[in-house]
Tab-separated table of C-alpha atoms in Angstrom:
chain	number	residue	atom	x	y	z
A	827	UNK	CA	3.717	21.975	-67.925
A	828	UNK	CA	5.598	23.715	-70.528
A	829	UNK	CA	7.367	22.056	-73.535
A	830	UNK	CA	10.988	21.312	-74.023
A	831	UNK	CA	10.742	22.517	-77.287
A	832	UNK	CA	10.544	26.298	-77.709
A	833	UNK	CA	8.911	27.772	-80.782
A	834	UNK	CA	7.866	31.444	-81.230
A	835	UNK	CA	4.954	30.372	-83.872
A	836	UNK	CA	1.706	28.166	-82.659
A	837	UNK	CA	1.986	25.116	-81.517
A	838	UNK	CA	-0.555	22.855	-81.188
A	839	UNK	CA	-0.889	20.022	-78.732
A	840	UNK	CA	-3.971	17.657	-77.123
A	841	UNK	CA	-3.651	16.469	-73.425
A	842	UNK	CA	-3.093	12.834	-72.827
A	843	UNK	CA	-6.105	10.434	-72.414
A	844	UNK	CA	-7.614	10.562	-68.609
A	845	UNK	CA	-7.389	6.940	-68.827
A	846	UNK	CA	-3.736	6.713	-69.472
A	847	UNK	CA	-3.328	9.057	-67.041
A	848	UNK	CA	-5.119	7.520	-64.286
A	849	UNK	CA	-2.679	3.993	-65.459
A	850	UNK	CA	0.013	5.599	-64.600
A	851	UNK	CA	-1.186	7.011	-61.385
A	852	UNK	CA	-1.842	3.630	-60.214
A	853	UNK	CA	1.604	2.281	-61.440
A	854	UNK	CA	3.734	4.985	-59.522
A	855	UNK	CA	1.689	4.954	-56.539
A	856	UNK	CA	2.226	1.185	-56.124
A	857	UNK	CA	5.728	1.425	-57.164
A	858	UNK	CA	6.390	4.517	-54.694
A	859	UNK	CA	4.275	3.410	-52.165
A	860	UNK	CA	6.658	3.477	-49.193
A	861	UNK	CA	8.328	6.248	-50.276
A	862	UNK	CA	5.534	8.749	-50.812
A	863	UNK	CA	3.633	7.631	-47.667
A	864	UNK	CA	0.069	8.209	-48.577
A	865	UNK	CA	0.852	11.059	-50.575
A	866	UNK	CA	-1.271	11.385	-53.633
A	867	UNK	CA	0.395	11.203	-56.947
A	868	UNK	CA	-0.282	14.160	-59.853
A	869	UNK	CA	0.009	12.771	-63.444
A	870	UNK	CA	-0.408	15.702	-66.504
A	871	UNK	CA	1.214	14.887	-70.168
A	872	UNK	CA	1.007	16.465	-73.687
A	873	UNK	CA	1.047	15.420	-76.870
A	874	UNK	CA	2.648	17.807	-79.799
A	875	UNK	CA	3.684	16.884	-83.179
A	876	UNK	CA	6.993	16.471	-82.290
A	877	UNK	CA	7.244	15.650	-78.944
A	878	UNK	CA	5.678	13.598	-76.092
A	879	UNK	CA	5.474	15.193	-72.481
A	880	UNK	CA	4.549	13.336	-69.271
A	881	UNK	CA	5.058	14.692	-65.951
A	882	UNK	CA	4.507	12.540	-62.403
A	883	UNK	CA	4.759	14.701	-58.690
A	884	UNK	CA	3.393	14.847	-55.790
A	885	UNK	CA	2.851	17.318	-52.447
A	886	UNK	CA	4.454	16.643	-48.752
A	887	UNK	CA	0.605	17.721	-47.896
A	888	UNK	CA	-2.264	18.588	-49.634
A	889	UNK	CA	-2.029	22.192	-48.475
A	890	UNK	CA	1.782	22.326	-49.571
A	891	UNK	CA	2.573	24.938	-52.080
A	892	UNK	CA	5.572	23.418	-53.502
A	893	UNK	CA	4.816	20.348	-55.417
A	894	UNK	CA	7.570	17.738	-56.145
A	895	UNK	CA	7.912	17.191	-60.000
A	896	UNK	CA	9.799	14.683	-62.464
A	897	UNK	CA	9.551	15.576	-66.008
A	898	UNK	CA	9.928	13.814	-69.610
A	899	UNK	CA	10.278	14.744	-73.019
A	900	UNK	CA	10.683	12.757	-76.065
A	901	UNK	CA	11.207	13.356	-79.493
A	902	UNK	CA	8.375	12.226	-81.468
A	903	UNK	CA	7.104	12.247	-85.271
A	904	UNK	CA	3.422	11.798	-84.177
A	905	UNK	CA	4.164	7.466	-84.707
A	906	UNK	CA	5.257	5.396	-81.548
A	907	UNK	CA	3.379	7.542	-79.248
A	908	UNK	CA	2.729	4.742	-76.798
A	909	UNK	CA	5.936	3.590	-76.760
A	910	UNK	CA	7.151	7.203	-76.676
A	911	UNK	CA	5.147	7.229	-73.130
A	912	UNK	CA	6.038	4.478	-72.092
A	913	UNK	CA	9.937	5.616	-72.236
A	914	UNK	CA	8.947	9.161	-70.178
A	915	UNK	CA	7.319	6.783	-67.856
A	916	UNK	CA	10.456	4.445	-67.576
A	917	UNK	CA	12.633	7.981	-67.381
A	918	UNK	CA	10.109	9.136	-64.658
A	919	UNK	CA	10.448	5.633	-62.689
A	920	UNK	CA	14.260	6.168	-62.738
A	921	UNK	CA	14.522	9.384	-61.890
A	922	UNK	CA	11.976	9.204	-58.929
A	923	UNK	CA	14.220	5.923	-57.132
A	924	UNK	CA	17.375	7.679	-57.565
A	925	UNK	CA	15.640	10.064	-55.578
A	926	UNK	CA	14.318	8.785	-52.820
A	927	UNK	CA	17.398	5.931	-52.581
A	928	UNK	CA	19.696	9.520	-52.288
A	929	UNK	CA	20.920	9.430	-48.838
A	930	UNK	CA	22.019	13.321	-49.707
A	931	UNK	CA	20.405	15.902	-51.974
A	932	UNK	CA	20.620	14.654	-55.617
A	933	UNK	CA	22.068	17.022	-58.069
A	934	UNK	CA	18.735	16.510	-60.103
A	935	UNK	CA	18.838	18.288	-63.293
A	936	UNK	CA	16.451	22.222	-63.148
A	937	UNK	CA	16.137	22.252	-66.935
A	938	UNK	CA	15.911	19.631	-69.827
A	939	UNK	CA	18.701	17.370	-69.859
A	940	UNK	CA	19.515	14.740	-72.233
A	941	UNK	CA	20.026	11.267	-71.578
A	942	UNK	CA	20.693	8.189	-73.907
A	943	UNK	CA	17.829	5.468	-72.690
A	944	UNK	CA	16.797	2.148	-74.637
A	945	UNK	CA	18.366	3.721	-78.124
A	946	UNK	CA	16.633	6.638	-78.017
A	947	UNK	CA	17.036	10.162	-75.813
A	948	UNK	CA	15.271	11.289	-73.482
A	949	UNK	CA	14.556	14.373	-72.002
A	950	UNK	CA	14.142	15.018	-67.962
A	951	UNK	CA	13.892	17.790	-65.288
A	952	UNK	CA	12.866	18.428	-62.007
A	953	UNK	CA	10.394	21.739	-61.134
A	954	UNK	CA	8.653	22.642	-57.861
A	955	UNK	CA	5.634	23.714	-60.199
A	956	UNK	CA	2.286	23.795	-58.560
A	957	UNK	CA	0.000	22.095	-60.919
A	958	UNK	CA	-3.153	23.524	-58.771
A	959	UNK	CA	-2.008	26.816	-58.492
A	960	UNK	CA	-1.093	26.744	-62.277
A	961	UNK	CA	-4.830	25.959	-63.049
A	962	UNK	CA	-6.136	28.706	-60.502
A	963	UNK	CA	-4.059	31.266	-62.159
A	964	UNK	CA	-4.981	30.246	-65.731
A	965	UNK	CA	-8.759	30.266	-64.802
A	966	UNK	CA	-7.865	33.943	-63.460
A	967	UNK	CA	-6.332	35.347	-66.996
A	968	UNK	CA	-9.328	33.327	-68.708
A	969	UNK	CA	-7.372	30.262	-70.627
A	970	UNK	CA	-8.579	27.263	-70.451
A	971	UNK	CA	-5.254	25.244	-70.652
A	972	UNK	CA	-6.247	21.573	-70.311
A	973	UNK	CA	-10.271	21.932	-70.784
A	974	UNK	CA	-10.065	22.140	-74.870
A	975	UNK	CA	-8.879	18.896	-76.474
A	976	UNK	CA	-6.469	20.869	-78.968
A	977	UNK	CA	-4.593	23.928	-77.628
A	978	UNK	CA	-3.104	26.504	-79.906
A	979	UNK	CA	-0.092	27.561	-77.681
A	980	UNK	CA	-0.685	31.040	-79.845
A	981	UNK	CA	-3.183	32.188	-77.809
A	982	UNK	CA	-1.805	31.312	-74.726
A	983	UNK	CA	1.723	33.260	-75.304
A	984	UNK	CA	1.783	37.489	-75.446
A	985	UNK	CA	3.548	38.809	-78.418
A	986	UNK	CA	7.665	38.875	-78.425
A	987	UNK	CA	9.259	41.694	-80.320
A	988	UNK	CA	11.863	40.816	-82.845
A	989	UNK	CA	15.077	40.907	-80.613
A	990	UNK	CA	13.841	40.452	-77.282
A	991	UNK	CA	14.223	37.588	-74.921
A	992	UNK	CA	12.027	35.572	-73.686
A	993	UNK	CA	11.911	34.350	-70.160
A	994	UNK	CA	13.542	31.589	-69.308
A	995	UNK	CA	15.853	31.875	-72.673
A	996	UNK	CA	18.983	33.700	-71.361
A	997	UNK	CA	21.490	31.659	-69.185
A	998	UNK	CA	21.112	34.524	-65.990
A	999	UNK	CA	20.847	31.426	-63.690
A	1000	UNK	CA	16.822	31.651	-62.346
A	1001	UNK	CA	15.330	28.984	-62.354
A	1002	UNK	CA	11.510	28.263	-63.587
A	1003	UNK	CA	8.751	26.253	-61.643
């Protein structure tokens, strides 16, 4: 799960709690429990300084490659945390009915979008990003993304030259899972 927020120096950031997690896996998969149809749910979220990320999906099967995602980011000054999460999972909750009360494909947005919700903003996105496949390929290249409490984004990112573009930061239309 990457962060809204882009930053070319070190960012730290500590996963959420397994226990919080594990809440809201029990809360969507009652909500969405005719909709997703056994399907299990996949909750990961993030904590930086200054800003709270939750993400909810799930898999049409538990072979599937593609894994159906609905993102959150909010602003956040390290106080309100909780209620910070609990807006993503509000955001989350309204995303996910919109989508499966679509009778046609819903224009859902591919990259953060803003939207005003209970006087604050909030930040969502849809991704096909395979959260297993992620996890394989980080354990491949040697990070340990999610293992360490407190991740310095640092060593996770290769060196940008002054200049150069990132991927993902020019508008060339591809989109990123």
């Amino acid at each position: 799960m990457d962060p809204r927020k882009k930053s070319r120096s070190p960012r730290k950031s500590t996963s959420l709690p397994k226990e919080f997690l594990d809440n809201v896996k029990d809360v969507f998969t009652k909500t969405f429990k005719k909709q997703l149809k056994g399907r299990a749910i996949i909750v990961e979220g993030r904590i930086y300084p200054d800003e709270v990320l939750l993400s909810v999906g799930y898999k049409e099967s538990p072979k599937a490659l593609r894994q159906t995602n609905f993102e959150a980011s909010v602003d956040s000054n390290g106080k309100d945390v909780l209620k910070k999460l609990e807006l993503c999972v509000d955001g989350i909750s309204s995303m996910m009915s919109q989508y499966f009360e679509a009778d046609e494909d819903l224009d859902l947005p591919r990259n953060w979008k803003a939207f005003p919700f209970e006087k604050d903003t909030i930040f969502l996105q849809y991704s096909g990003r395979n959260t297993e496949l992620e996890a394989e390929a980080n354990k491949i290249l040697g990070l340990k993304r999610g293992d360490e409490l407190m991740i310095d984004e640092a060593e996770d990112l290769e060196d940008v030259d002054e200049g150069e573009e990132e991927p993902g930061d020019g508008d060339n239309g591809d989109e990123r899972h």
